[in-house]
mmCIF file of N, CA, C and O and ligand atoms in Angstrom:
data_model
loop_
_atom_site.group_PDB
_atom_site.id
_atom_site.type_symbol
_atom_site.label_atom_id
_atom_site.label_comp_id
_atom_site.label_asym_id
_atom_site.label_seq_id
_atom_site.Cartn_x
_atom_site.Cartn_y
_atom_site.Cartn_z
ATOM 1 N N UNK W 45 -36.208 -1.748 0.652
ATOM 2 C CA UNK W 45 -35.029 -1.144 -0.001
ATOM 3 C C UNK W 45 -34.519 0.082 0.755
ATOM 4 O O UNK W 45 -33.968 0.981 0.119
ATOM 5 N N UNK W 46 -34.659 0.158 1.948
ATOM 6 C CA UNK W 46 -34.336 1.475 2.995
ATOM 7 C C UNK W 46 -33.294 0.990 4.098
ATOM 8 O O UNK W 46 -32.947 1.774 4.982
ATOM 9 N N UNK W 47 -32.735 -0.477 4.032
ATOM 10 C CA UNK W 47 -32.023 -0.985 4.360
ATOM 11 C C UNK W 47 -30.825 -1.818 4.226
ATOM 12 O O UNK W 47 -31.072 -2.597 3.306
ATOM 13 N N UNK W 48 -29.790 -2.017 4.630
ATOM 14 C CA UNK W 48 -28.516 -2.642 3.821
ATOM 15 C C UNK W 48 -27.254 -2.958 4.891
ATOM 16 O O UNK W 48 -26.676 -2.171 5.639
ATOM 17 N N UNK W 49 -27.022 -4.518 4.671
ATOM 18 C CA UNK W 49 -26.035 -5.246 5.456
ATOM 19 C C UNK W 49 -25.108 -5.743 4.885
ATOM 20 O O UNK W 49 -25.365 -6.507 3.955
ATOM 21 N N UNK W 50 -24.020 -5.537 5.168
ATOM 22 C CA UNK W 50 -22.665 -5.561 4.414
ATOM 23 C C UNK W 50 -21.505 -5.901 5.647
ATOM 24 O O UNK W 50 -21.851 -6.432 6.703
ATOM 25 N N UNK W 51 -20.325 -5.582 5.405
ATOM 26 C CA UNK W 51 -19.442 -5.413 6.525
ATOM 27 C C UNK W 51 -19.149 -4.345 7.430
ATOM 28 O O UNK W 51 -18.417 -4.347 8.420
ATOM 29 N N UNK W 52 -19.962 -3.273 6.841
ATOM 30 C CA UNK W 52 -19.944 -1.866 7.318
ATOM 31 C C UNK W 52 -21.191 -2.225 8.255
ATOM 32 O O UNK W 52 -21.592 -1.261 8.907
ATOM 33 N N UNK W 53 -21.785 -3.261 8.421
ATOM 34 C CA UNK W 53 -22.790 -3.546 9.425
ATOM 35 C C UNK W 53 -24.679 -3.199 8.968
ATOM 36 O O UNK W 53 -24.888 -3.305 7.760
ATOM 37 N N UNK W 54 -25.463 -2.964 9.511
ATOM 38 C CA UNK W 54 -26.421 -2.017 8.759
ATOM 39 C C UNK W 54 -26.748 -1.118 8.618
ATOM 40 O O UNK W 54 -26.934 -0.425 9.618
ATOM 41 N N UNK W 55 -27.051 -0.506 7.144
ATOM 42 C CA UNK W 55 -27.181 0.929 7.555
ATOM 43 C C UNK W 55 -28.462 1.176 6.875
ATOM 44 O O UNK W 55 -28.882 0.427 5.992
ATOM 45 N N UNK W 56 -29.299 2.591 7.428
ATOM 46 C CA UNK W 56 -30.581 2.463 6.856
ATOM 47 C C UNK W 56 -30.804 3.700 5.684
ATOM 48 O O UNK W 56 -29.819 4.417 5.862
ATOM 49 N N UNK W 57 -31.375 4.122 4.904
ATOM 50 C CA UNK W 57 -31.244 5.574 4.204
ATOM 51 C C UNK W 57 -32.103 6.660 4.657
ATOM 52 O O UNK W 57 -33.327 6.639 4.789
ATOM 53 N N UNK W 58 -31.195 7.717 4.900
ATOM 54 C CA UNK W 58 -32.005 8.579 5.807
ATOM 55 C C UNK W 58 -33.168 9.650 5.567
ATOM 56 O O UNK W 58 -33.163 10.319 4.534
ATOM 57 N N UNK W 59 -33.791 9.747 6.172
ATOM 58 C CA UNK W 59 -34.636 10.588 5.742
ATOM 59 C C UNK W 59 -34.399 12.126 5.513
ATOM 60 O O UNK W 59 -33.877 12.855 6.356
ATOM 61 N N UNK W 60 -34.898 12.593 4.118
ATOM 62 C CA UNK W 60 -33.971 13.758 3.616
ATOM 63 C C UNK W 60 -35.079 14.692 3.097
ATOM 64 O O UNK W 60 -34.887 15.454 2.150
ATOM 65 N N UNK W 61 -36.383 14.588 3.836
ATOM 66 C CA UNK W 61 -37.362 15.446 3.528
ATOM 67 C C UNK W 61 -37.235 16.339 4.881
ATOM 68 O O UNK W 61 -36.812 15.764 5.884
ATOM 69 N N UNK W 62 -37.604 17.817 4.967
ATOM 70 C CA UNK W 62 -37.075 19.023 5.686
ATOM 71 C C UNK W 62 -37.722 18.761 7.519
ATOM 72 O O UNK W 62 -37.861 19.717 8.282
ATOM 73 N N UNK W 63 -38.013 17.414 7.893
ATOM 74 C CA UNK W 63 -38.357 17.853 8.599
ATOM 75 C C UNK W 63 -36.936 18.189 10.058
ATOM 76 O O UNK W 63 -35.748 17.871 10.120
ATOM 77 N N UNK W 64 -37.437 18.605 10.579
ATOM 78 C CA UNK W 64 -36.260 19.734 11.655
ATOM 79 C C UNK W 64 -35.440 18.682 12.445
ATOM 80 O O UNK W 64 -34.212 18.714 12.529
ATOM 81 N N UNK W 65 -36.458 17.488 13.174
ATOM 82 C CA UNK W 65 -35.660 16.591 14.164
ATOM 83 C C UNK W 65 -35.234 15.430 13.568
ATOM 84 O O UNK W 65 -34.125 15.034 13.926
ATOM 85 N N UNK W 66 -35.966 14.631 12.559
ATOM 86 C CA UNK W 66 -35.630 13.512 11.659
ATOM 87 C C UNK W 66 -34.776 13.333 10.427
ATOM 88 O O UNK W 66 -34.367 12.342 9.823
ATOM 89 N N UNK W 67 -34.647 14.665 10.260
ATOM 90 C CA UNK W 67 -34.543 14.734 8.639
ATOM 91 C C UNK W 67 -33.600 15.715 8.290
ATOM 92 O O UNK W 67 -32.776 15.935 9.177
ATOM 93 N N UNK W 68 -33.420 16.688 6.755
ATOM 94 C CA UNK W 68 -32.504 17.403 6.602
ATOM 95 C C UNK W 68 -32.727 18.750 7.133
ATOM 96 O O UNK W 68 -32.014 19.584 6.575
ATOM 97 N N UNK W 69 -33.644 19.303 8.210
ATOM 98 C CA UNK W 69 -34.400 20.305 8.090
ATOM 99 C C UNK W 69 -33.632 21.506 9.036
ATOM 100 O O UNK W 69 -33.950 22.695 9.075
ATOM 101 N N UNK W 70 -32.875 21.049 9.548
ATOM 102 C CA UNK W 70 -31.640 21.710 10.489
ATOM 103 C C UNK W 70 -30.264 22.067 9.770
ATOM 104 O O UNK W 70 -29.428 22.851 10.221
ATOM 105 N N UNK W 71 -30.139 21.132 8.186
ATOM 106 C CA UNK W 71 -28.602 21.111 7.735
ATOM 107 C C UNK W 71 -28.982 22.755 6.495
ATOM 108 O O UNK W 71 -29.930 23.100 5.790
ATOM 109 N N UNK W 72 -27.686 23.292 6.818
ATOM 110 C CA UNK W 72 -27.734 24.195 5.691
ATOM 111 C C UNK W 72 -27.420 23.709 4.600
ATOM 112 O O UNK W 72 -27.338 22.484 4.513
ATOM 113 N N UNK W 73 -27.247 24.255 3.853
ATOM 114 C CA UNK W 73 -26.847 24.220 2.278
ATOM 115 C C UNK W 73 -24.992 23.891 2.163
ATOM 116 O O UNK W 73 -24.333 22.966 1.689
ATOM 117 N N UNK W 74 -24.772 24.709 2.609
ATOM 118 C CA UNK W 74 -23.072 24.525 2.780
ATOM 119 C C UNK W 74 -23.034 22.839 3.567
ATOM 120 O O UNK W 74 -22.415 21.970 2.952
ATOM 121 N N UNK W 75 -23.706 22.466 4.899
ATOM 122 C CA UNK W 75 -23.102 21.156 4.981
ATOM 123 C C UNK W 75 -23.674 20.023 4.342
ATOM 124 O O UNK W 75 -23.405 18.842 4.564
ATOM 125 N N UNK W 76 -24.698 20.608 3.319
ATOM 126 C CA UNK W 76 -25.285 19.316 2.484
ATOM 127 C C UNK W 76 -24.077 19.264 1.367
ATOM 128 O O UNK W 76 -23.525 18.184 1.154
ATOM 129 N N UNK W 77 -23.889 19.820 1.036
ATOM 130 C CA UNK W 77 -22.466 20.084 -0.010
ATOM 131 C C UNK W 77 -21.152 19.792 0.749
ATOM 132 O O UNK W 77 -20.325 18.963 0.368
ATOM 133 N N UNK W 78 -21.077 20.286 1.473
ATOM 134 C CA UNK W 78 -19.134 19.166 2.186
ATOM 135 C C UNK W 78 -19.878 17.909 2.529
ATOM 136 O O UNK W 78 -19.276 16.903 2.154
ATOM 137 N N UNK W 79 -20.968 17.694 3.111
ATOM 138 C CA UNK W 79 -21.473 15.896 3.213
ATOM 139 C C UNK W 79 -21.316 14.996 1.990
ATOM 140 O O UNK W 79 -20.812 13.873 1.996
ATOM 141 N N UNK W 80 -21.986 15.865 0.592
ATOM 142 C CA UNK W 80 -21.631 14.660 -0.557
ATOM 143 C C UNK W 80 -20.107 14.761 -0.778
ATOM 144 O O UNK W 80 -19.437 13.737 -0.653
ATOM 145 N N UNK W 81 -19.639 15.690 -1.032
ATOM 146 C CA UNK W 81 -18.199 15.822 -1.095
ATOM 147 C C UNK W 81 -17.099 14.984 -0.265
ATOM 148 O O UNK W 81 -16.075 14.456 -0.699
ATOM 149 N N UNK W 82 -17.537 15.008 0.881
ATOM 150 C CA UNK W 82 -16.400 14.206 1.935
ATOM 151 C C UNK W 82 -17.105 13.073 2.537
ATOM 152 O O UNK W 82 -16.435 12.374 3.297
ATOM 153 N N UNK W 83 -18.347 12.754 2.341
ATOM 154 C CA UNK W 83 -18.750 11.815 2.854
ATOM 155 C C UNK W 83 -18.701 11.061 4.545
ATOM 156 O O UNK W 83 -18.642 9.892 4.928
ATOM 157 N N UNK W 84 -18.765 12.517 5.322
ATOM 158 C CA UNK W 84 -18.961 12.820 6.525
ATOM 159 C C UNK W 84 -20.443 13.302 6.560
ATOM 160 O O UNK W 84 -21.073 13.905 5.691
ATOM 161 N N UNK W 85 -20.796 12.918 7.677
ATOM 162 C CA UNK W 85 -22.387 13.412 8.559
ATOM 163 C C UNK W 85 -22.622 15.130 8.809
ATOM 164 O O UNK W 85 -22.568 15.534 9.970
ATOM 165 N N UNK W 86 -22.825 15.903 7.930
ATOM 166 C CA UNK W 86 -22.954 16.838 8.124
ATOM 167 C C UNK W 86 -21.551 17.702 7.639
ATOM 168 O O UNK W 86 -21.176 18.848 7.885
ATOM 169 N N UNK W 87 -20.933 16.525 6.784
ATOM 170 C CA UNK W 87 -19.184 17.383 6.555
ATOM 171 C C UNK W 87 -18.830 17.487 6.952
ATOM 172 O O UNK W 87 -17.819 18.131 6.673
ATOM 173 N N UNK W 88 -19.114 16.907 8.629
ATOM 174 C CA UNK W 88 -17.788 17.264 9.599
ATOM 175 C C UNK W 88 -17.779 15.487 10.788
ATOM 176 O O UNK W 88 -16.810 14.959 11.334
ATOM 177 N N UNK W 89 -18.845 15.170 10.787
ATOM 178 C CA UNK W 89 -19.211 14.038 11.812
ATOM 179 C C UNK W 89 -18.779 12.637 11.090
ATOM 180 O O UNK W 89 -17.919 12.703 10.212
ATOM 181 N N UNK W 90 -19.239 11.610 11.365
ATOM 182 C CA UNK W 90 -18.831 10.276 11.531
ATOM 183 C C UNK W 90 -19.080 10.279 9.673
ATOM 184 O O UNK W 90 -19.537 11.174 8.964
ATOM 185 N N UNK W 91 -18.633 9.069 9.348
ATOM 186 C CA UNK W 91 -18.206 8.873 7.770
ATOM 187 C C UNK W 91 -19.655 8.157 7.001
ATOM 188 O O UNK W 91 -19.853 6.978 7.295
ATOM 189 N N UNK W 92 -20.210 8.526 6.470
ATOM 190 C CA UNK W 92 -21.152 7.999 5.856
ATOM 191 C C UNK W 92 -20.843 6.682 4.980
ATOM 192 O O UNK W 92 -20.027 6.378 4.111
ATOM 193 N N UNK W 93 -22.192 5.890 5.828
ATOM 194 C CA UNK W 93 -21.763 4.275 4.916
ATOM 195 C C UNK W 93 -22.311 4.025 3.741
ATOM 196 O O UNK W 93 -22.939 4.858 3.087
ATOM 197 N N UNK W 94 -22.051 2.577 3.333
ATOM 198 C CA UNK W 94 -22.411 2.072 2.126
ATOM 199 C C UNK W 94 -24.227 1.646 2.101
ATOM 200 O O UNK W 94 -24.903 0.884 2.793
ATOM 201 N N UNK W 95 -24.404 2.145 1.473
ATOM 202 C CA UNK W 95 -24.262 2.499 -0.143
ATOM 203 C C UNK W 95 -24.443 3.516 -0.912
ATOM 204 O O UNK W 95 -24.450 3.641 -2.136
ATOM 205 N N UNK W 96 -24.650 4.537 0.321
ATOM 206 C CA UNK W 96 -25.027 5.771 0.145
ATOM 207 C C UNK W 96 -23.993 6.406 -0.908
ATOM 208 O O UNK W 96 -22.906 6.688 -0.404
ATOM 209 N N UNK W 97 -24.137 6.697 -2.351
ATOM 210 C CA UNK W 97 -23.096 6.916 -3.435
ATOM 211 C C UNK W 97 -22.578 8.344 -3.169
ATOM 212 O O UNK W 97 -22.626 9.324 -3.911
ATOM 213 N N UNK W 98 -22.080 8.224 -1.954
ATOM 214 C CA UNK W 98 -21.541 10.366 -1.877
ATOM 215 C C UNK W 98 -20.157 10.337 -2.815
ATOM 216 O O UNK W 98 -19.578 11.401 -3.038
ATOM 217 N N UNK W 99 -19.672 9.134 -3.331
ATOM 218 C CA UNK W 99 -18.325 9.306 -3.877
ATOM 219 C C UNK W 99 -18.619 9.860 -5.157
ATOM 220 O O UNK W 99 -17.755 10.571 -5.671
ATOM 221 N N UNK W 100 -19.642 9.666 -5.732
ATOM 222 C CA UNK W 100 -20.470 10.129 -7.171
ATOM 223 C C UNK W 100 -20.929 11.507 -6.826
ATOM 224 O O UNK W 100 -20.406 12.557 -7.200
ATOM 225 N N UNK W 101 -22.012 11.358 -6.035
ATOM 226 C CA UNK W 101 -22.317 12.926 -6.130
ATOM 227 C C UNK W 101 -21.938 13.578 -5.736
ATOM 228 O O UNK W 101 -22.557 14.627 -5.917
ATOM 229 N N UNK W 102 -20.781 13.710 -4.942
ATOM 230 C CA UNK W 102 -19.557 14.790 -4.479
ATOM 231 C C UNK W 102 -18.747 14.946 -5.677
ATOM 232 O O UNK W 102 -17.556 15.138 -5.432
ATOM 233 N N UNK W 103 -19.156 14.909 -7.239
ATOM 234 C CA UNK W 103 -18.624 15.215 -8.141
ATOM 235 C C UNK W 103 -19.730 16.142 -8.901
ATOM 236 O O UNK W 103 -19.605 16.827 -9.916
ATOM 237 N N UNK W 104 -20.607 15.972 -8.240
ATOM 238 C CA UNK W 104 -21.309 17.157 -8.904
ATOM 239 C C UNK W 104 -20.869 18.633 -8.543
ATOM 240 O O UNK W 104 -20.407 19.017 -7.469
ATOM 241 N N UNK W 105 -21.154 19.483 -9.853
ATOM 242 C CA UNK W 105 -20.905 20.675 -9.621
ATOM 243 C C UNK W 105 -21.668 21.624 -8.611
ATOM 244 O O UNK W 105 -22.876 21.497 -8.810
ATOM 245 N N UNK W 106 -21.429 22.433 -7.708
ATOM 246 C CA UNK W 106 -21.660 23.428 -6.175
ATOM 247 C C UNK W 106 -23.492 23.889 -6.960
ATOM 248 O O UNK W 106 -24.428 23.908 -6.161
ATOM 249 N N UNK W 107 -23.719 24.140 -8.135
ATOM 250 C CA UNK W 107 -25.143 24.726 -8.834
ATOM 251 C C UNK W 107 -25.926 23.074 -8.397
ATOM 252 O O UNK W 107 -26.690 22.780 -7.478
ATOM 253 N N UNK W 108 -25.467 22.436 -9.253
ATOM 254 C CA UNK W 108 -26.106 20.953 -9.045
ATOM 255 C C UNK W 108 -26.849 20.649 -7.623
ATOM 256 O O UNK W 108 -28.009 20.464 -7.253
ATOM 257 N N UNK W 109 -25.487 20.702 -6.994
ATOM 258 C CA UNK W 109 -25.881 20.527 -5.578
ATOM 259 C C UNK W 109 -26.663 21.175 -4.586
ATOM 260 O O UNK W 109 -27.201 20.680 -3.596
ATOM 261 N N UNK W 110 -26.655 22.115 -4.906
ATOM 262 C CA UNK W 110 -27.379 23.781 -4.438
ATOM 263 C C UNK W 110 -28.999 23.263 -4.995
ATOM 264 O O UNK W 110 -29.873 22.924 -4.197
ATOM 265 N N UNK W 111 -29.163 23.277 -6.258
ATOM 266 C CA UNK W 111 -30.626 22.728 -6.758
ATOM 267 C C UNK W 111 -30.998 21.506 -6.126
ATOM 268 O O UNK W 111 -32.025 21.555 -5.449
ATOM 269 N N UNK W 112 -30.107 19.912 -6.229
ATOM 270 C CA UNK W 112 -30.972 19.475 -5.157
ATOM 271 C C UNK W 112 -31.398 19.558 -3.713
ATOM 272 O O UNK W 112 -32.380 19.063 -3.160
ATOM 273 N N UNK W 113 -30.103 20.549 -3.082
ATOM 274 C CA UNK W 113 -30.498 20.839 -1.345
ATOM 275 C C UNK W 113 -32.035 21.550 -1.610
ATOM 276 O O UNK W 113 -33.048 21.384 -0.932
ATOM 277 N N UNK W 114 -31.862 22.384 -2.807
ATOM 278 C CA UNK W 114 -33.371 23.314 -2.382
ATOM 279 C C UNK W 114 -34.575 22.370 -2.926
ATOM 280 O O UNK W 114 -35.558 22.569 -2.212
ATOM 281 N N UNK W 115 -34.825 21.490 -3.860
ATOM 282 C CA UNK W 115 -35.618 20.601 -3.891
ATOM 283 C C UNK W 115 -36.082 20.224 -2.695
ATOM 284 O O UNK W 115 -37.105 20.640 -2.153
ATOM 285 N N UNK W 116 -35.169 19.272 -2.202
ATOM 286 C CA UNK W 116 -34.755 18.412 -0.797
ATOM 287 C C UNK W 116 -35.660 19.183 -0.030
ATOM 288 O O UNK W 116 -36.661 18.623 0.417
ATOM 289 N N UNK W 117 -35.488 20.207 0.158
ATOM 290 C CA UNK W 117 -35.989 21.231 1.281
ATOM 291 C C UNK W 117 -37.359 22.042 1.255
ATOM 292 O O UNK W 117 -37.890 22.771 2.092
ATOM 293 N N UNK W 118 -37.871 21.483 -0.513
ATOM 294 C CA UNK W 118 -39.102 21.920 -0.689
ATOM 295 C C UNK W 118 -39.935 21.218 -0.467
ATOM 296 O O UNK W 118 -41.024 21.754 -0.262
ATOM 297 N N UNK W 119 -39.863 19.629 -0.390
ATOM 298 C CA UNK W 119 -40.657 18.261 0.400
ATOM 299 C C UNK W 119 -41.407 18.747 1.569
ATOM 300 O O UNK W 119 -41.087 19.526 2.467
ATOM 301 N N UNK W 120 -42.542 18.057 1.320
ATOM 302 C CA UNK W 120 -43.401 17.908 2.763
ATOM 303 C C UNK W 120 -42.230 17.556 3.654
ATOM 304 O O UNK W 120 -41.441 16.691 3.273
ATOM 305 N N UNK W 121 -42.048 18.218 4.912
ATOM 306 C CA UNK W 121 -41.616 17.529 5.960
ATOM 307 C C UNK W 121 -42.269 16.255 6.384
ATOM 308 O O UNK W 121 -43.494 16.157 6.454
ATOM 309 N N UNK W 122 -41.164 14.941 6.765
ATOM 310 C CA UNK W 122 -42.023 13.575 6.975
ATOM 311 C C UNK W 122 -41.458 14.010 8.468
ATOM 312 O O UNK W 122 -40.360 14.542 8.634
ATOM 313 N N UNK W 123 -42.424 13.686 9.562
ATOM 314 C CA UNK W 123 -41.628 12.774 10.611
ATOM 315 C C UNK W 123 -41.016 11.622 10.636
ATOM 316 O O UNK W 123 -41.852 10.745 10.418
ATOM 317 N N UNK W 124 -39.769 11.102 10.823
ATOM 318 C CA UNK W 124 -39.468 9.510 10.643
ATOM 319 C C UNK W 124 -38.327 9.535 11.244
ATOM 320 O O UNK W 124 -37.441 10.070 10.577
ATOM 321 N N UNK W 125 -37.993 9.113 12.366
ATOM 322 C CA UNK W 125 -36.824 8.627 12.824
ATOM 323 C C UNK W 125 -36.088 7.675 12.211
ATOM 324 O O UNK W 125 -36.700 6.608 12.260
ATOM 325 N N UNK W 126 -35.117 7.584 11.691
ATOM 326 C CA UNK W 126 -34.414 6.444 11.069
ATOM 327 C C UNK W 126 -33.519 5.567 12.187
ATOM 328 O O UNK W 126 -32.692 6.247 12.794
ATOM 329 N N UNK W 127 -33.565 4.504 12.447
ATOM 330 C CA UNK W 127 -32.568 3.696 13.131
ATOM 331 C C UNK W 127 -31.166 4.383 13.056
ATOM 332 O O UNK W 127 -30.624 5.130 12.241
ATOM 333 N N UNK W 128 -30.881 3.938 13.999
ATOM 334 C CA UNK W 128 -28.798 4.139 13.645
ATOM 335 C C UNK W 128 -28.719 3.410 12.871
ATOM 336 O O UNK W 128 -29.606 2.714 12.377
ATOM 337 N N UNK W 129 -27.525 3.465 12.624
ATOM 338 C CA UNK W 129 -26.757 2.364 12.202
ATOM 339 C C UNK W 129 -25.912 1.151 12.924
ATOM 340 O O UNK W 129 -24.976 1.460 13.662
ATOM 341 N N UNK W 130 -26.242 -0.213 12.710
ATOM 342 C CA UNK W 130 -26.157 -0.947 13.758
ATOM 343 C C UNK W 130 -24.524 -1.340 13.550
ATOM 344 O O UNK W 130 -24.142 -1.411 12.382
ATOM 345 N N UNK W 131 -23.727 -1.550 14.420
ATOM 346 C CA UNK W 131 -21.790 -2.081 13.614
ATOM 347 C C UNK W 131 -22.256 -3.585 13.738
ATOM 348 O O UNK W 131 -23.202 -4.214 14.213
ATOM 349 N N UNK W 132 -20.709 -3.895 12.836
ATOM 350 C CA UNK W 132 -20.753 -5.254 12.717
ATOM 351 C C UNK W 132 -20.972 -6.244 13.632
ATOM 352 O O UNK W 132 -21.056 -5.750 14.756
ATOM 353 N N UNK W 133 -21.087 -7.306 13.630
ATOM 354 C CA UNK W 133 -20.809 -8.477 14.537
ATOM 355 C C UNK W 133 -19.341 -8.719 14.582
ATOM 356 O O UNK W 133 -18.693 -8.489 13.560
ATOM 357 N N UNK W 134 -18.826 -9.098 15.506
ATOM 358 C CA UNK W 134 -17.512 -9.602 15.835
ATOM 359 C C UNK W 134 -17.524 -11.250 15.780
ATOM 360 O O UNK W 134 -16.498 -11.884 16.029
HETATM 361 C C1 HEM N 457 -29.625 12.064 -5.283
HETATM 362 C C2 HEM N 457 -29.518 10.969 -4.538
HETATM 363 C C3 HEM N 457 -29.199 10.980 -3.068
HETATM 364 C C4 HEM N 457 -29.083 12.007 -2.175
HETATM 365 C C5 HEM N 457 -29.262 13.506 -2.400
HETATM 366 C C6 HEM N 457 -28.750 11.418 -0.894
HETATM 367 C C7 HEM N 457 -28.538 12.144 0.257
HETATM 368 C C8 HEM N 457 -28.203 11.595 1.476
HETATM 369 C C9 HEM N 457 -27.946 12.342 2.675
HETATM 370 C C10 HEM N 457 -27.976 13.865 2.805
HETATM 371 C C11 HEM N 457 -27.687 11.453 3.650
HETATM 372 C C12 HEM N 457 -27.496 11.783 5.120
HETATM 373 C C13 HEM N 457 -26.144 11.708 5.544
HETATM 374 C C14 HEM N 457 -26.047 12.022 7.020
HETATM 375 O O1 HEM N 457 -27.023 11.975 7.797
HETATM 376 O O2 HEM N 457 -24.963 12.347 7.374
HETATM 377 C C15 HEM N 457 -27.772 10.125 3.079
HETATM 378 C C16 HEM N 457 -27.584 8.940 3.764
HETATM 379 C C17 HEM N 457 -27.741 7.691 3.243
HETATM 380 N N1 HEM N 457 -28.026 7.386 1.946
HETATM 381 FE FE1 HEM N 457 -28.263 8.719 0.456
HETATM 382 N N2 HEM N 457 -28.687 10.053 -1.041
HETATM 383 C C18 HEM N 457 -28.944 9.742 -2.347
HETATM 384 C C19 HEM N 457 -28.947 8.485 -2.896
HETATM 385 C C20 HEM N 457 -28.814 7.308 -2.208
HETATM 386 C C21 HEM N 457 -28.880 5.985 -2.797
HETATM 387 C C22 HEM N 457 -29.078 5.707 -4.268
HETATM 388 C C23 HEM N 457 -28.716 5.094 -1.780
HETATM 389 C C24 HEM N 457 -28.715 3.602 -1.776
HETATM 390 C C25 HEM N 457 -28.653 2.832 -2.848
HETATM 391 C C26 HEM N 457 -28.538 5.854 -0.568
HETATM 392 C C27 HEM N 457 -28.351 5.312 0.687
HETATM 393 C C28 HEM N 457 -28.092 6.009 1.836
HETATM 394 C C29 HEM N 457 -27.827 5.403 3.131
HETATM 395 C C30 HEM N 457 -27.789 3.921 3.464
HETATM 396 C C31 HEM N 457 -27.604 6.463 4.017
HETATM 397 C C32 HEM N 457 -27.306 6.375 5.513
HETATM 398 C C33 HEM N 457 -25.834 6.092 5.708
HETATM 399 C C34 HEM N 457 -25.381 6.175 7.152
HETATM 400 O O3 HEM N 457 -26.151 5.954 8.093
HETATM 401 O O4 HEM N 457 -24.206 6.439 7.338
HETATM 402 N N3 HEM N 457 -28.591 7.193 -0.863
HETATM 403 N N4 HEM N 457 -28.088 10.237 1.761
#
């Protein structure tokens, strides 16, 4: 269930425990919040795919969001590289 093929091609779910090179452990607080909101990579980079629900939780309120970045960030750091994301077939 860490994986998903659609027309958006595959995409995998990323790893969002603090560690620095794999994970959320480099993103501040401010771009975890424009990421659910705009549903860009960091709020500013490539568009985050399906099924990742940022259209929902970019309706949460800035406190909401703030509490889960600091959760998020209280996790054991995992190492785990996640795949890209692969594009469609033509
Ligand atoms: C509270 C719940 C969730 C939080 C806080 C969360 C957070 C995130 C974050 C921060 C990213 C990284 C975006 C990036 O690297 O730019 C991400 C990516 C992703 N999430 Fe979620 N997520 C949640 C729920 C879910 C659920 C329920 C699913 C699937 C059913 C999901 C699937 C994905 C996928 C597939 C990606 C990678 C998309 C891509 O490569 O573009 N997420 N999520």
């Amino acid at each position: 269930m860490t994986a998903w093929a659609g027309p958006w091609g595959v995409s995998f779910a990323a790893n969002l425990t603090p560690d620095k090179a794999t994970g959320l452990g480099s993103w501040t607080e401010a771009a975890f919040i424009k990421s659910m909101r705009t549903g860009k990579h960091k709020g500013v980079l490539r568009d985050i795919l399906p099924p990742m629900p940022w259209q929902g939780l970019g309706q949460l309120t800035d406190d909401d969001l703030k509490a889960m970045f600091a959760y998020l960030q209280s996790l054991k750091p995992i190492q785990n590289k996640v795949p890209d994301p692969i594009p469609p077939k033509r």
